[in-house]
Amino acid sequence: MDVSGTGGLADDRVLLGRTSTAERVADILRTRIAEGYFPPGARLSEESIGGALGVSRNTLREAFRLLTHERLLVHELNRGVFVRVLAVEDVDDIYRTRRLVECAVVRGLGQPPFAVEGLAAAVAEGETAARADDWTGVSTANIHFHRELVALAGSARTDELMRGVLAELRLAFHVVDDPRALHEPYLRRNREILDALRAGERASAERLLARYLDDSRTRVAAAYARAVDDPAAPAG
């Protein structure tokens, strides 16, 4: 699959500022991959993306190298750079990492009240998308919810770790053929976690989150396995 478009990347040029760096380019592309502009198996065009962002080929190649190291991209000799297609085992490993990190964040929050404004905005975003029957938008809002949850730790390192983990998870979401069935149950569960944190019930929020992640791992891994085993699936 060759993505000749740029997903509106020219609009992101302003994010580069005056000091265009490979790290900033990688951050833009990571976000675009996570939000579905570049799906699994897509070939990334150096010419199109470099032109849209106004960066040199060397800068873009360094950004590609960084994202390859994060397991979001793969380089195929004489073919180019592609968005990675996950194995089912990758999905299980992603959820193990999420459970370790996200539950630890909630457990370590300290005393209430907690700063849940970002979580509330993500819950509202998901509910609005669901009313519009926009299940890709619900998926994006769910990613935002978990980013905001991890951000409660106030740790730039944890934020960076989870940006990569959640972007990798989104690669699995993109090949599932029934996003509504996958994401709709978690709209209510996101709100339950939000309500528990608003009430200062940290232990309850952690229990809800642990069950949430265990259930999600089972559902996503099963749906992903069915999708990649189907020769008609997008990942094929």
PDB file of C-alpha atoms in Angstrom:
ATOM      1  CA  MET A   1       0.000   0.000   0.000  1.00  0.00           C
ATOM      2  CA  ASP A   2       1.558   3.294  -1.104  1.00  0.00           C
ATOM      3  CA  VAL A   3       0.292   6.459   0.611  1.00  0.00           C
ATOM      4  CA  SER A   4       0.908   9.220  -1.917  1.00  0.00           C
ATOM      5  CA  GLY A   5      -1.116  11.757   0.072  1.00  0.00           C
ATOM      6  CA  THR A   6       0.227  13.504   3.115  1.00  0.00           C
ATOM      7  CA  GLY A   7      -2.774  13.517   5.465  1.00  0.00           C
ATOM      8  CA  GLY A   8      -2.675  17.305   5.804  1.00  0.00           C
ATOM      9  CA  LEU A   9       0.953  17.265   6.953  1.00  0.00           C
ATOM     10  CA  ALA A  10       1.551  20.718   5.479  1.00  0.00           C
ATOM     11  CA  ASP A  11      -0.635  22.057   8.303  1.00  0.00           C
ATOM     12  CA  ASP A  12       1.853  20.600  10.779  1.00  0.00           C
ATOM     13  CA  ARG A  13       4.809  22.529   9.360  1.00  0.00           C
ATOM     14  CA  VAL A  14       4.271  25.284  11.927  1.00  0.00           C
ATOM     15  CA  LEU A  15       4.995  22.762  14.692  1.00  0.00           C
ATOM     16  CA  LEU A  16       8.577  22.537  13.534  1.00  0.00           C
ATOM     17  CA  GLY A  17       9.337  26.133  14.456  1.00  0.00           C
ATOM     18  CA  ARG A  18      12.603  27.664  13.358  1.00  0.00           C
ATOM     19  CA  THR A  19      14.726  24.751  14.521  1.00  0.00           C
ATOM     20  CA  SER A  20      13.538  21.846  12.425  1.00  0.00           C
ATOM     21  CA  THR A  21      14.808  18.604  13.951  1.00  0.00           C
ATOM     22  CA  ALA A  22      14.417  14.910  13.294  1.00  0.00           C
ATOM     23  CA  GLU A  23      12.895  14.491  16.759  1.00  0.00           C
ATOM     24  CA  ARG A  24      10.140  16.980  15.994  1.00  0.00           C
ATOM     25  CA  VAL A  25       9.451  15.352  12.640  1.00  0.00           C
ATOM     26  CA  ALA A  26       9.316  11.955  14.335  1.00  0.00           C
ATOM     27  CA  ASP A  27       6.848  13.329  16.894  1.00  0.00           C
ATOM     28  CA  ILE A  28       4.566  14.617  14.134  1.00  0.00           C
ATOM     29  CA  LEU A  29       4.701  11.329  12.226  1.00  0.00           C
ATOM     30  CA  ARG A  30       4.174   9.312  15.419  1.00  0.00           C
ATOM     31  CA  THR A  31       1.001  11.276  16.105  1.00  0.00           C
ATOM     32  CA  ARG A  32      -0.197  10.859  12.525  1.00  0.00           C
ATOM     33  CA  ILE A  33       0.386   7.102  12.672  1.00  0.00           C
ATOM     34  CA  ALA A  34      -1.423   6.878  16.010  1.00  0.00           C
ATOM     35  CA  GLU A  35      -4.411   8.793  14.653  1.00  0.00           C
ATOM     36  CA  GLY A  36      -4.706   6.653  11.551  1.00  0.00           C
ATOM     37  CA  TYR A  37      -3.462   8.895   8.765  1.00  0.00           C
ATOM     38  CA  PHE A  38      -0.817   6.302   7.884  1.00  0.00           C
ATOM     39  CA  PRO A  39      -2.256   2.781   8.400  1.00  0.00           C
ATOM     40  CA  PRO A  40      -0.312  -0.470   8.842  1.00  0.00           C
ATOM     41  CA  GLY A  41       1.415  -1.559   5.664  1.00  0.00           C
ATOM     42  CA  ALA A  42       1.435   1.968   4.200  1.00  0.00           C
ATOM     43  CA  ARG A  43       4.574   3.007   2.355  1.00  0.00           C
ATOM     44  CA  LEU A  44       5.826   6.443   3.432  1.00  0.00           C
ATOM     45  CA  SER A  45       7.005   8.618   0.583  1.00  0.00           C
ATOM     46  CA  GLU A  46      10.149  10.633   1.361  1.00  0.00           C
ATOM     47  CA  GLU A  47       9.324  13.110  -1.382  1.00  0.00           C
ATOM     48  CA  SER A  48       5.723  13.744  -0.340  1.00  0.00           C
ATOM     49  CA  ILE A  49       6.322  13.914   3.397  1.00  0.00           C
ATOM     50  CA  GLY A  50       9.553  15.900   3.135  1.00  0.00           C
ATOM     51  CA  GLY A  51       7.861  18.383   0.831  1.00  0.00           C
ATOM     52  CA  ALA A  52       4.795  18.725   3.060  1.00  0.00           C
ATOM     53  CA  LEU A  53       6.884  19.400   6.157  1.00  0.00           C
ATOM     54  CA  GLY A  54       9.583  21.380   4.388  1.00  0.00           C
ATOM     55  CA  VAL A  55      12.459  19.296   5.762  1.00  0.00           C
ATOM     56  CA  SER A  56      15.553  17.828   4.172  1.00  0.00           C
ATOM     57  CA  ARG A  57      15.843  14.213   3.094  1.00  0.00           C
ATOM     58  CA  ASN A  58      18.515  13.607   5.733  1.00  0.00           C
ATOM     59  CA  THR A  59      16.279  14.981   8.500  1.00  0.00           C
ATOM     60  CA  LEU A  60      13.368  12.850   7.344  1.00  0.00           C
ATOM     61  CA  ARG A  61      15.516   9.727   7.134  1.00  0.00           C
ATOM     62  CA  GLU A  62      16.714  10.304  10.686  1.00  0.00           C
ATOM     63  CA  ALA A  63      13.068  10.654  11.797  1.00  0.00           C
ATOM     64  CA  PHE A  64      12.279   7.388  10.027  1.00  0.00           C
ATOM     65  CA  ARG A  65      15.215   5.763  11.835  1.00  0.00           C
ATOM     66  CA  LEU A  66      13.892   6.929  15.214  1.00  0.00           C
ATOM     67  CA  LEU A  67      10.418   5.542  14.496  1.00  0.00           C
ATOM     68  CA  THR A  68      11.894   2.280  13.238  1.00  0.00           C
ATOM     69  CA  HIS A  69      13.668   1.987  16.583  1.00  0.00           C
ATOM     70  CA  GLU A  70      10.271   2.501  18.272  1.00  0.00           C
ATOM     71  CA  ARG A  71       8.843  -0.355  16.171  1.00  0.00           C
ATOM     72  CA  LEU A  72       6.362   1.877  14.366  1.00  0.00           C
ATOM     73  CA  LEU A  73       8.103   1.662  10.992  1.00  0.00           C
ATOM     74  CA  VAL A  74      10.079  -0.981   9.106  1.00  0.00           C
ATOM     75  CA  HIS A  75      12.672  -0.457   6.371  1.00  0.00           C
ATOM     76  CA  GLU A  76      12.590  -2.922   3.496  1.00  0.00           C
ATOM     77  CA  LEU A  77      15.667  -3.023   1.285  1.00  0.00           C
ATOM     78  CA  ASN A  78      15.060  -1.584  -2.178  1.00  0.00           C
ATOM     79  CA  ARG A  79      11.376  -1.004  -1.342  1.00  0.00           C
ATOM     80  CA  GLY A  80      11.290   1.826   1.157  1.00  0.00           C
ATOM     81  CA  VAL A  81       9.862   2.567   4.597  1.00  0.00           C
ATOM     82  CA  PHE A  82       6.516   1.144   5.707  1.00  0.00           C
ATOM     83  CA  VAL A  83       4.236   1.437   8.710  1.00  0.00           C
ATOM     84  CA  ARG A  84       4.692  -1.765  10.667  1.00  0.00           C
ATOM     85  CA  VAL A  85       2.110  -4.563  10.752  1.00  0.00           C
ATOM     86  CA  LEU A  86       2.006  -6.062  14.250  1.00  0.00           C
ATOM     87  CA  ALA A  87       2.047  -9.730  15.195  1.00  0.00           C
ATOM     88  CA  VAL A  88      -0.578 -10.985  17.642  1.00  0.00           C
ATOM     89  CA  GLU A  89       2.210 -11.467  20.200  1.00  0.00           C
ATOM     90  CA  ASP A  90       2.977  -7.748  19.927  1.00  0.00           C
ATOM     91  CA  VAL A  91      -0.587  -6.915  20.982  1.00  0.00           C
ATOM     92  CA  ASP A  92      -0.250  -9.055  24.124  1.00  0.00           C
ATOM     93  CA  ASP A  93       3.067  -7.427  24.988  1.00  0.00           C
ATOM     94  CA  ILE A  94       1.655  -3.921  24.493  1.00  0.00           C
ATOM     95  CA  TYR A  95      -1.128  -4.667  26.971  1.00  0.00           C
ATOM     96  CA  ARG A  96       1.297  -6.085  29.531  1.00  0.00           C
ATOM     97  CA  THR A  97       3.257  -2.831  29.309  1.00  0.00           C
ATOM     98  CA  ARG A  98       0.110  -0.726  29.571  1.00  0.00           C
ATOM     99  CA  ARG A  99      -1.086  -2.554  32.670  1.00  0.00           C
ATOM    100  CA  LEU A 100       2.259  -2.120  34.405  1.00  0.00           C
ATOM    101  CA  VAL A 101       2.476   1.586  33.613  1.00  0.00           C
ATOM    102  CA  GLU A 102      -1.117   2.822  33.764  1.00  0.00           C
ATOM    103  CA  CYS A 103      -2.047   1.028  36.985  1.00  0.00           C
ATOM    104  CA  ALA A 104       1.164   2.240  38.603  1.00  0.00           C
ATOM    105  CA  VAL A 105       0.312   5.820  37.627  1.00  0.00           C
ATOM    106  CA  VAL A 106      -3.110   5.617  39.278  1.00  0.00           C
ATOM    107  CA  ARG A 107      -1.675   3.867  42.352  1.00  0.00           C
ATOM    108  CA  GLY A 108       0.899   6.633  42.795  1.00  0.00           C
ATOM    109  CA  LEU A 109      -1.403   9.634  42.437  1.00  0.00           C
ATOM    110  CA  GLY A 110      -1.192  10.699  46.062  1.00  0.00           C
ATOM    111  CA  GLN A 111      -4.012  12.559  47.752  1.00  0.00           C
ATOM    112  CA  PRO A 112      -7.080  13.962  45.952  1.00  0.00           C
ATOM    113  CA  PRO A 113      -8.296  16.091  44.360  1.00  0.00           C
ATOM    114  CA  PHE A 114      -6.791  14.889  41.090  1.00  0.00           C
ATOM    115  CA  ALA A 115      -6.394  17.042  37.979  1.00  0.00           C
ATOM    116  CA  VAL A 116      -8.865  15.181  35.753  1.00  0.00           C
ATOM    117  CA  GLU A 117      -9.767  17.973  33.302  1.00  0.00           C
ATOM    118  CA  GLY A 118      -7.863  16.308  30.459  1.00  0.00           C
ATOM    119  CA  LEU A 119      -9.534  12.974  31.177  1.00  0.00           C
ATOM    120  CA  ALA A 120     -12.958  14.642  31.213  1.00  0.00           C
ATOM    121  CA  ALA A 121     -12.272  16.273  27.844  1.00  0.00           C
ATOM    122  CA  ALA A 122     -11.248  12.914  26.348  1.00  0.00           C
ATOM    123  CA  VAL A 123     -14.399  11.209  27.690  1.00  0.00           C
ATOM    124  CA  ALA A 124     -16.559  13.980  26.205  1.00  0.00           C
ATOM    125  CA  GLU A 125     -14.673  13.687  22.897  1.00  0.00           C
ATOM    126  CA  GLY A 126     -15.414   9.954  22.733  1.00  0.00           C
ATOM    127  CA  GLU A 127     -19.081  10.360  23.591  1.00  0.00           C
ATOM    128  CA  THR A 128     -19.492  13.082  20.966  1.00  0.00           C
ATOM    129  CA  ALA A 129     -17.838  10.885  18.325  1.00  0.00           C
ATOM    130  CA  ALA A 130     -20.103   7.955  19.256  1.00  0.00           C
ATOM    131  CA  ARG A 131     -23.225  10.090  18.827  1.00  0.00           C
ATOM    132  CA  ALA A 132     -21.954  10.959  15.345  1.00  0.00           C
ATOM    133  CA  ASP A 133     -21.348   7.256  14.612  1.00  0.00           C
ATOM    134  CA  ASP A 134     -17.647   8.086  14.179  1.00  0.00           C
ATOM    135  CA  TRP A 135     -15.961   4.998  15.592  1.00  0.00           C
ATOM    136  CA  THR A 136     -12.521   5.968  14.353  1.00  0.00           C
ATOM    137  CA  GLY A 137     -13.041   9.163  16.326  1.00  0.00           C
ATOM    138  CA  VAL A 138     -14.038   7.099  19.365  1.00  0.00           C
ATOM    139  CA  SER A 139     -10.795   5.142  19.010  1.00  0.00           C
ATOM    140  CA  THR A 140      -8.793   8.365  18.835  1.00  0.00           C
ATOM    141  CA  ALA A 141     -10.577   9.739  21.905  1.00  0.00           C
ATOM    142  CA  ASN A 142      -9.785   6.522  23.761  1.00  0.00           C
ATOM    143  CA  ILE A 143      -6.090   6.937  22.979  1.00  0.00           C
ATOM    144  CA  HIS A 144      -6.362  10.533  24.241  1.00  0.00           C
ATOM    145  CA  PHE A 145      -7.997   9.283  27.450  1.00  0.00           C
ATOM    146  CA  HIS A 146      -5.107   6.961  28.231  1.00  0.00           C
ATOM    147  CA  ARG A 147      -2.514   9.589  27.362  1.00  0.00           C
ATOM    148  CA  GLU A 148      -4.199  11.974  29.780  1.00  0.00           C
ATOM    149  CA  LEU A 149      -4.347   9.259  32.418  1.00  0.00           C
ATOM    150  CA  VAL A 150      -0.606   8.656  32.186  1.00  0.00           C
ATOM    151  CA  ALA A 151       0.012  12.418  32.150  1.00  0.00           C
ATOM    152  CA  LEU A 152      -1.353  12.536  35.713  1.00  0.00           C
ATOM    153  CA  ALA A 153       2.036  11.157  36.799  1.00  0.00           C
ATOM    154  CA  GLY A 154       3.676  14.419  35.745  1.00  0.00           C
ATOM    155  CA  SER A 155       6.571  12.507  34.173  1.00  0.00           C
ATOM    156  CA  ALA A 156       7.924  13.457  30.760  1.00  0.00           C
ATOM    157  CA  ARG A 157       9.640  10.057  30.498  1.00  0.00           C
ATOM    158  CA  THR A 158       6.436   8.156  31.193  1.00  0.00           C
ATOM    159  CA  ASP A 159       4.572  10.344  28.713  1.00  0.00           C
ATOM    160  CA  GLU A 160       7.181   9.598  26.059  1.00  0.00           C
ATOM    161  CA  LEU A 161       7.068   5.865  26.740  1.00  0.00           C
ATOM    162  CA  MET A 162       3.290   5.724  26.481  1.00  0.00           C
ATOM    163  CA  ARG A 163       3.130   7.843  23.327  1.00  0.00           C
ATOM    164  CA  GLY A 164       5.076   5.103  21.575  1.00  0.00           C
ATOM    165  CA  VAL A 165       3.144   2.246  23.193  1.00  0.00           C
ATOM    166  CA  LEU A 166      -0.250   3.751  22.349  1.00  0.00           C
ATOM    167  CA  ALA A 167       0.832   4.593  18.813  1.00  0.00           C
ATOM    168  CA  GLU A 168       1.878   0.960  18.397  1.00  0.00           C
ATOM    169  CA  LEU A 169      -1.475  -0.202  19.780  1.00  0.00           C
ATOM    170  CA  ARG A 170      -3.289   1.946  17.248  1.00  0.00           C
ATOM    171  CA  LEU A 171      -1.633  -0.112  14.521  1.00  0.00           C
ATOM    172  CA  ALA A 172      -3.700  -3.044  15.779  1.00  0.00           C
ATOM    173  CA  PHE A 173      -6.914  -1.021  15.888  1.00  0.00           C
ATOM    174  CA  HIS A 174      -6.565  -0.052  12.234  1.00  0.00           C
ATOM    175  CA  VAL A 175      -6.945  -3.589  10.901  1.00  0.00           C
ATOM    176  CA  VAL A 176     -10.021  -4.550  12.954  1.00  0.00           C
ATOM    177  CA  ASP A 177     -13.097  -4.543  10.728  1.00  0.00           C
ATOM    178  CA  ASP A 178     -15.709  -3.687  13.396  1.00  0.00           C
ATOM    179  CA  PRO A 179     -14.416  -0.686  15.353  1.00  0.00           C
ATOM    180  CA  ARG A 180     -17.786  -0.055  16.976  1.00  0.00           C
ATOM    181  CA  ALA A 181     -17.862  -3.498  18.601  1.00  0.00           C
ATOM    182  CA  LEU A 182     -14.259  -3.017  19.685  1.00  0.00           C
ATOM    183  CA  HIS A 183     -14.525   0.465  21.200  1.00  0.00           C
ATOM    184  CA  GLU A 184     -18.132   1.085  22.263  1.00  0.00           C
ATOM    185  CA  PRO A 185     -17.978  -0.853  25.579  1.00  0.00           C
ATOM    186  CA  TYR A 186     -15.100   1.307  26.790  1.00  0.00           C
ATOM    187  CA  LEU A 187     -16.950   4.608  26.522  1.00  0.00           C
ATOM    188  CA  ARG A 188     -18.850   3.732  29.705  1.00  0.00           C
ATOM    189  CA  ARG A 189     -15.769   2.303  31.379  1.00  0.00           C
ATOM    190  CA  ASN A 190     -13.717   5.431  30.676  1.00  0.00           C
ATOM    191  CA  ARG A 191     -16.417   7.478  32.374  1.00  0.00           C
ATOM    192  CA  GLU A 192     -16.468   5.104  35.352  1.00  0.00           C
ATOM    193  CA  ILE A 193     -12.707   5.573  35.837  1.00  0.00           C
ATOM    194  CA  LEU A 194     -13.117   9.340  35.492  1.00  0.00           C
ATOM    195  CA  ASP A 195     -15.942   9.380  38.052  1.00  0.00           C
ATOM    196  CA  ALA A 196     -13.887   7.341  40.521  1.00  0.00           C
ATOM    197  CA  LEU A 197     -10.944   9.725  40.230  1.00  0.00           C
ATOM    198  CA  ARG A 198     -13.221  12.754  40.542  1.00  0.00           C
ATOM    199  CA  ALA A 199     -14.535  11.244  43.770  1.00  0.00           C
ATOM    200  CA  GLY A 200     -10.970  10.754  45.000  1.00  0.00           C
ATOM    201  CA  GLU A 201     -11.373   6.957  44.956  1.00  0.00           C
ATOM    202  CA  ARG A 202      -7.924   6.050  43.709  1.00  0.00           C
ATOM    203  CA  ALA A 203      -8.047   2.362  44.689  1.00  0.00           C
ATOM    204  CA  SER A 204     -11.411   1.914  42.996  1.00  0.00           C
ATOM    205  CA  ALA A 205     -10.111   3.629  39.848  1.00  0.00           C
ATOM    206  CA  GLU A 206      -7.124   1.278  39.774  1.00  0.00           C
ATOM    207  CA  ARG A 207      -9.338  -1.795  40.082  1.00  0.00           C
ATOM    208  CA  LEU A 208     -11.593  -0.532  37.294  1.00  0.00           C
ATOM    209  CA  LEU A 209      -8.573   0.195  35.115  1.00  0.00           C
ATOM    210  CA  ALA A 210      -6.963  -3.218  35.703  1.00  0.00           C
ATOM    211  CA  ARG A 211     -10.165  -5.055  34.728  1.00  0.00           C
ATOM    212  CA  TYR A 212     -10.610  -2.707  31.771  1.00  0.00           C
ATOM    213  CA  LEU A 213      -7.124  -3.439  30.430  1.00  0.00           C
ATOM    214  CA  ASP A 214      -7.454  -7.191  30.952  1.00  0.00           C
ATOM    215  CA  ASP A 215     -10.787  -7.274  29.117  1.00  0.00           C
ATOM    216  CA  SER A 216      -9.501  -5.017  26.361  1.00  0.00           C
ATOM    217  CA  ARG A 217      -6.416  -7.179  25.890  1.00  0.00           C
ATOM    218  CA  THR A 218      -8.574 -10.261  25.397  1.00  0.00           C
ATOM    219  CA  ARG A 219     -10.960  -8.550  22.967  1.00  0.00           C
ATOM    220  CA  VAL A 220      -8.335  -6.718  20.914  1.00  0.00           C
ATOM    221  CA  ALA A 221      -5.996  -9.697  20.632  1.00  0.00           C
ATOM    222  CA  ALA A 222      -8.860 -11.946  19.480  1.00  0.00           C
ATOM    223  CA  ALA A 223     -10.191  -9.387  16.983  1.00  0.00           C
ATOM    224  CA  TYR A 224      -6.702  -8.685  15.675  1.00  0.00           C
ATOM    225  CA  ALA A 225      -5.934 -12.386  15.270  1.00  0.00           C
ATOM    226  CA  ARG A 226      -9.112 -12.830  13.224  1.00  0.00           C
ATOM    227  CA  ALA A 227      -8.231  -9.822  11.063  1.00  0.00           C
ATOM    228  CA  VAL A 228      -4.676 -10.830  10.260  1.00  0.00           C
ATOM    229  CA  ASP A 229      -5.709 -14.443   9.585  1.00  0.00           C
ATOM    230  CA  ASP A 230      -8.232 -13.209   7.012  1.00  0.00           C
ATOM    231  CA  PRO A 231      -6.494 -12.791   3.630  1.00  0.00           C
ATOM    232  CA  ALA A 232      -8.980 -10.031   2.791  1.00  0.00           C
ATOM    233  CA  ALA A 233      -8.061  -8.022   5.895  1.00  0.00           C
ATOM    234  CA  PRO A 234      -6.255  -4.682   5.415  1.00  0.00           C
ATOM    235  CA  ALA A 235      -3.105  -6.033   7.064  1.00  0.00           C
ATOM    236  CA  GLY A 236      -2.882  -8.792   4.485  1.00  0.00           C
TER     237      GLY A 236
END
